[in-house]
mmCIF file of C-alpha atoms in Angstrom:
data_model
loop_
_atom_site.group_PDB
_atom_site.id
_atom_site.type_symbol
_atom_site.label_atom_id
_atom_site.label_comp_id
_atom_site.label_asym_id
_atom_site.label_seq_id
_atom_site.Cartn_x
_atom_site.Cartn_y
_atom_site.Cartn_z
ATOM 1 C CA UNK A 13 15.791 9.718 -1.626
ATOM 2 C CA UNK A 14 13.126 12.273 -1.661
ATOM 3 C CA UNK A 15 11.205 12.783 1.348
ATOM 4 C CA UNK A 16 7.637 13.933 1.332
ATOM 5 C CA UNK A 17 6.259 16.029 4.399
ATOM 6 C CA UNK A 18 2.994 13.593 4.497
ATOM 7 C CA UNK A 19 2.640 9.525 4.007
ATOM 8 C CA UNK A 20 0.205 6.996 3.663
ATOM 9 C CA UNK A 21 1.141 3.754 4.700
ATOM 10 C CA UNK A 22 -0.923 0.831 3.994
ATOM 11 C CA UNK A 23 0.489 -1.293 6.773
ATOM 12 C CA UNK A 24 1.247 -5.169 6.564
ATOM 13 C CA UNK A 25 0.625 -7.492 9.663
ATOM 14 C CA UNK A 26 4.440 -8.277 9.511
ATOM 15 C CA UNK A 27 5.227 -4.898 11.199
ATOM 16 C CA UNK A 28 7.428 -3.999 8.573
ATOM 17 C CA UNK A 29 5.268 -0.960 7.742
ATOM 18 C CA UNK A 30 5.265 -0.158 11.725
ATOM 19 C CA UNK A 31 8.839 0.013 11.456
ATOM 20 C CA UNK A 32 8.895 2.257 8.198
ATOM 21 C CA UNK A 33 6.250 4.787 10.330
ATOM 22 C CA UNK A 34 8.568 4.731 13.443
ATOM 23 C CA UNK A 35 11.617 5.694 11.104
ATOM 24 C CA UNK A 36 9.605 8.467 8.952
ATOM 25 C CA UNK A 37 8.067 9.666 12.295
ATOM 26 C CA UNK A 38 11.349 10.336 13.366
ATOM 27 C CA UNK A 39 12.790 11.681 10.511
ATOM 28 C CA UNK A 40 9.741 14.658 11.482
ATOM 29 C CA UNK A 41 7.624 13.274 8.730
ATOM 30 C CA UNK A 42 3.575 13.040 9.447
ATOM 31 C CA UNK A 43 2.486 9.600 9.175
ATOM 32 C CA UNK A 44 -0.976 8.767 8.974
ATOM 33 C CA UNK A 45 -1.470 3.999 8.276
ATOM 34 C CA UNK A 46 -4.041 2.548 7.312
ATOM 35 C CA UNK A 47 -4.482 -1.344 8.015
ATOM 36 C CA UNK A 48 -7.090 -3.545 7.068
ATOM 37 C CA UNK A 49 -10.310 -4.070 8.720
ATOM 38 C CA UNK A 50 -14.136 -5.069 7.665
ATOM 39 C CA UNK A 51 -15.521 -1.712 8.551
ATOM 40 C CA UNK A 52 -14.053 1.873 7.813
ATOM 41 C CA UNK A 53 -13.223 3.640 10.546
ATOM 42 C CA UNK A 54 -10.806 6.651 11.675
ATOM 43 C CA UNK A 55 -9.446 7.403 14.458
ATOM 44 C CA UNK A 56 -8.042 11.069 16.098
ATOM 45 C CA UNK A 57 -4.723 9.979 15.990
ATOM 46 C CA UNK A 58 -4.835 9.671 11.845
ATOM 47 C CA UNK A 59 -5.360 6.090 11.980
ATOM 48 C CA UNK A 60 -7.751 4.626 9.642
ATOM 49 C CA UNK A 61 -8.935 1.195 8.931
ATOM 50 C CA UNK A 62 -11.143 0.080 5.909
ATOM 51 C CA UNK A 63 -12.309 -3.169 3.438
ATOM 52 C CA UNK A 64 -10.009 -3.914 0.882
ATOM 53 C CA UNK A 65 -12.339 -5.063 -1.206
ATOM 54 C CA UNK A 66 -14.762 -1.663 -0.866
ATOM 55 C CA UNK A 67 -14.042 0.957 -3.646
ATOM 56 C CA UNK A 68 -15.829 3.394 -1.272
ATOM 57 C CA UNK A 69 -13.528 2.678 1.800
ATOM 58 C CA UNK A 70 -10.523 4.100 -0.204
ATOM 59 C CA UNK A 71 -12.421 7.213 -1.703
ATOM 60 C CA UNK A 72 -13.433 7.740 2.328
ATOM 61 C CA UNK A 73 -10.067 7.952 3.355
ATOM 62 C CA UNK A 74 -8.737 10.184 1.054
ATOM 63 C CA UNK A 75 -11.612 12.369 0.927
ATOM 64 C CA UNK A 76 -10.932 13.138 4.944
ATOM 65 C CA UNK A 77 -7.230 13.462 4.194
ATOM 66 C CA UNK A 78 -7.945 16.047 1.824
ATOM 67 C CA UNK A 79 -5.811 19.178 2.001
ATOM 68 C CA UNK A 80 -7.766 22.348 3.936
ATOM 69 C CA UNK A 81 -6.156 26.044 4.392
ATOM 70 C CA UNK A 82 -5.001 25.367 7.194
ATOM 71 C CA UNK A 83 -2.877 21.873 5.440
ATOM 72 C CA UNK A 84 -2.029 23.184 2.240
ATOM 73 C CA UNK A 85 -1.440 20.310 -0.017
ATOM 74 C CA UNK A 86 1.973 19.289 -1.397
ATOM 75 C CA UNK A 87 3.086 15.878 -2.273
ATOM 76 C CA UNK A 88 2.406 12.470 -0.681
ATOM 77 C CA UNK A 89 4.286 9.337 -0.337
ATOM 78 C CA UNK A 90 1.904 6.341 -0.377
ATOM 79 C CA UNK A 91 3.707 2.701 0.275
ATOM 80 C CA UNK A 92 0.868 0.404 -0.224
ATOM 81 C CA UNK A 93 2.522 -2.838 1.945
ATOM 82 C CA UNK A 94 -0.469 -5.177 1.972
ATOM 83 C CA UNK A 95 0.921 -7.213 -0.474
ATOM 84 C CA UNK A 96 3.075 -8.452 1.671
ATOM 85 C CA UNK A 97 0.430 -10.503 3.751
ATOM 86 C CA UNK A 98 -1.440 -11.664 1.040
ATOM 87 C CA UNK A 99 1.965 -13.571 -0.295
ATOM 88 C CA UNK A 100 1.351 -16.006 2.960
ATOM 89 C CA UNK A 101 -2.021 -16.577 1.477
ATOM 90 C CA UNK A 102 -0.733 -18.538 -1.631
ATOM 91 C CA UNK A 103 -3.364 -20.924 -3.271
ATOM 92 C CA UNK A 104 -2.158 -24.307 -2.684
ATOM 93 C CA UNK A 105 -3.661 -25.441 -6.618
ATOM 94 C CA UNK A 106 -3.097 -23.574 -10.144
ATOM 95 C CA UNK A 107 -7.079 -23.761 -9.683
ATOM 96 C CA UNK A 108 -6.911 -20.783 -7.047
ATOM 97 C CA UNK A 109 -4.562 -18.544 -8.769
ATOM 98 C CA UNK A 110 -6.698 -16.639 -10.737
ATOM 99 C CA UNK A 111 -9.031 -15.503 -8.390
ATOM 100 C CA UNK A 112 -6.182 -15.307 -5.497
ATOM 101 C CA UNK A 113 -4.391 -12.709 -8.275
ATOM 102 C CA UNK A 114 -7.865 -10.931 -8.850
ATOM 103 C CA UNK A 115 -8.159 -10.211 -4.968
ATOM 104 C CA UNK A 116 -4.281 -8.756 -4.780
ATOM 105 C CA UNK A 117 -4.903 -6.778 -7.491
ATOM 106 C CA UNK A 118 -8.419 -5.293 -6.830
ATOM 107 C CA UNK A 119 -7.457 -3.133 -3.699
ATOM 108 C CA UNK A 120 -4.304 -1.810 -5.564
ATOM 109 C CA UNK A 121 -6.980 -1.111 -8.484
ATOM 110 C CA UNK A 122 -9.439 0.457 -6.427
ATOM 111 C CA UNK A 123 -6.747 2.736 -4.323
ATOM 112 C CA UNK A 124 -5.592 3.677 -7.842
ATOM 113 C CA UNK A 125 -8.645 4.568 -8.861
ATOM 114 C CA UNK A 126 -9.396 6.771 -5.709
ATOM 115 C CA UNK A 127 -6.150 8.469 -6.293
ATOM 116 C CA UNK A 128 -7.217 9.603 -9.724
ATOM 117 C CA UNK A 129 -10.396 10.838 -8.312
ATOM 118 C CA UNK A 130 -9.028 13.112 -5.695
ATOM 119 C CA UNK A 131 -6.400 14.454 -8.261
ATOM 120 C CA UNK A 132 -3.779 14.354 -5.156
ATOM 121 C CA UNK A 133 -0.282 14.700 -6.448
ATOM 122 C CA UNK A 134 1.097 11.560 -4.689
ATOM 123 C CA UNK A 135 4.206 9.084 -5.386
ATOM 124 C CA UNK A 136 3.113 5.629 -4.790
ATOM 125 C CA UNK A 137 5.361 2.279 -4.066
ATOM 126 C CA UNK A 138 3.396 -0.951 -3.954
ATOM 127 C CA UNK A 139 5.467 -3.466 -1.596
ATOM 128 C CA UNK A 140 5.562 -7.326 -2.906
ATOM 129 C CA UNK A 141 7.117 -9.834 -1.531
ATOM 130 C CA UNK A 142 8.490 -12.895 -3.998
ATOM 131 C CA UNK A 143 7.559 -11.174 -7.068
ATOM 132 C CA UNK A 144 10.978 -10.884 -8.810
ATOM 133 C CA UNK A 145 13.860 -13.710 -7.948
ATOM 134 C CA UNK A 146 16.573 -12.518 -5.360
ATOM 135 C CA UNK A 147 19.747 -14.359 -5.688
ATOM 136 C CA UNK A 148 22.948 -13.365 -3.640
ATOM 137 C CA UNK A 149 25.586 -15.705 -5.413
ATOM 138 C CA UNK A 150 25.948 -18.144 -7.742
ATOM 139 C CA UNK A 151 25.881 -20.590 -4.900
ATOM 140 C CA UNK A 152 22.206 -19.874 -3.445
ATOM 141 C CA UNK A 153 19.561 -21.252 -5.004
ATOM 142 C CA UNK A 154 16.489 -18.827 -6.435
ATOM 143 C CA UNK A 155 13.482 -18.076 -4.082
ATOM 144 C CA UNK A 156 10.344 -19.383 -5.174
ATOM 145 C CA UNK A 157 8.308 -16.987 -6.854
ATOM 146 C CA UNK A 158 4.747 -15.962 -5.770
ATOM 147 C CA UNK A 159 2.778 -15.518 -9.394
ATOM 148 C CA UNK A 160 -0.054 -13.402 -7.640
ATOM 149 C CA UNK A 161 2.543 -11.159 -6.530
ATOM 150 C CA UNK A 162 4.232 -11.500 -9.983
ATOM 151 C CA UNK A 163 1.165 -9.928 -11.430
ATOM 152 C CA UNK A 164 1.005 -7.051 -8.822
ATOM 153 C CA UNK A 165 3.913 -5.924 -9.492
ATOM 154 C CA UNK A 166 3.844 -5.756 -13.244
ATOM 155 C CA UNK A 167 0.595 -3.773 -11.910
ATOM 156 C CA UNK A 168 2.274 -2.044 -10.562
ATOM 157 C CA UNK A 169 4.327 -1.233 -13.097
ATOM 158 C CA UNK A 170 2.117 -0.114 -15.232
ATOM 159 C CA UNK A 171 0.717 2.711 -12.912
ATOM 160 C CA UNK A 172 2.352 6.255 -13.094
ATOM 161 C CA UNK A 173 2.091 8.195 -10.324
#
């Protein structure tokens, strides 16, 4: 697979995106994640944090990752993992889908839209977890599907970057 010199991970709470920075890392690719918070912060060791649910927060960040002379810009890899966290956060009724769906989609939506904005030439993987059935035989039953996570990933999809 292609390698890009710079990444943007969107890390999960599972530590799966930990891992994935620990393997790029050594691989001598610069890793800068970004996790979830309330508040937008950044750190000096290219950590960031910001709201989800703030279009702002996501033109922030990439507005101080933004290329200077002395980081020419080239091509990103972006794997946007919060997904996976928000499939423990299932609605327990069909009542709580819809808006459950809305809120997995928005951040996705407004990193998307930040993206565009910046006009950074970026390749970006959204992470879902039960969004598609997995079956390894005939003899194992299908997963149960998540439908919010169903709906970001024909989002996903649908974006071409």
């Amino acid at each position: 697979p292609q390698l890009f010199k710079q990444w943007r991970l969107f890390s999960d709470r599972t530590g799966a995106g930990t891992r994935l920075a620990e393997q790029l890392t050594r691989l001598g690719q610069e890793v800068i994640t970004v996790q979830k918070a309330a508040a937008y912060t950044a750190s000096a060791d290219r950590h960031f944090t910001l709201d989800p649910q703030q279009p702002t927060h996501f033109a922030q960040l990439l507005h101080a990752l933004q290329p200077t002379d002395e980081t020419p810009s080239s091509p990103i890899g972006i794997v946007y993992g919060w997904p996976v966290d928000e499939s423990a956060e299932q609605p327990s009724t069909l009542d709580g889908l819809p808006q459950a769906t809305l809120a997995a989609s928005t951040s996705v939506l407004h990193l998307v839209q930040a993206l565009a904005a910046a006009n950074q030439p970026c390749k970006l993987w959204v992470i879902t977890r039960g969004a598609q059935p997995v079956v390894d035989s005939a003899l194992q039953p299908p997963t149960l599907l998540s439908l919010q996570q169903s709906a970001l990933w024909g989002m996903g999809r649908g974006i071409d970057l």
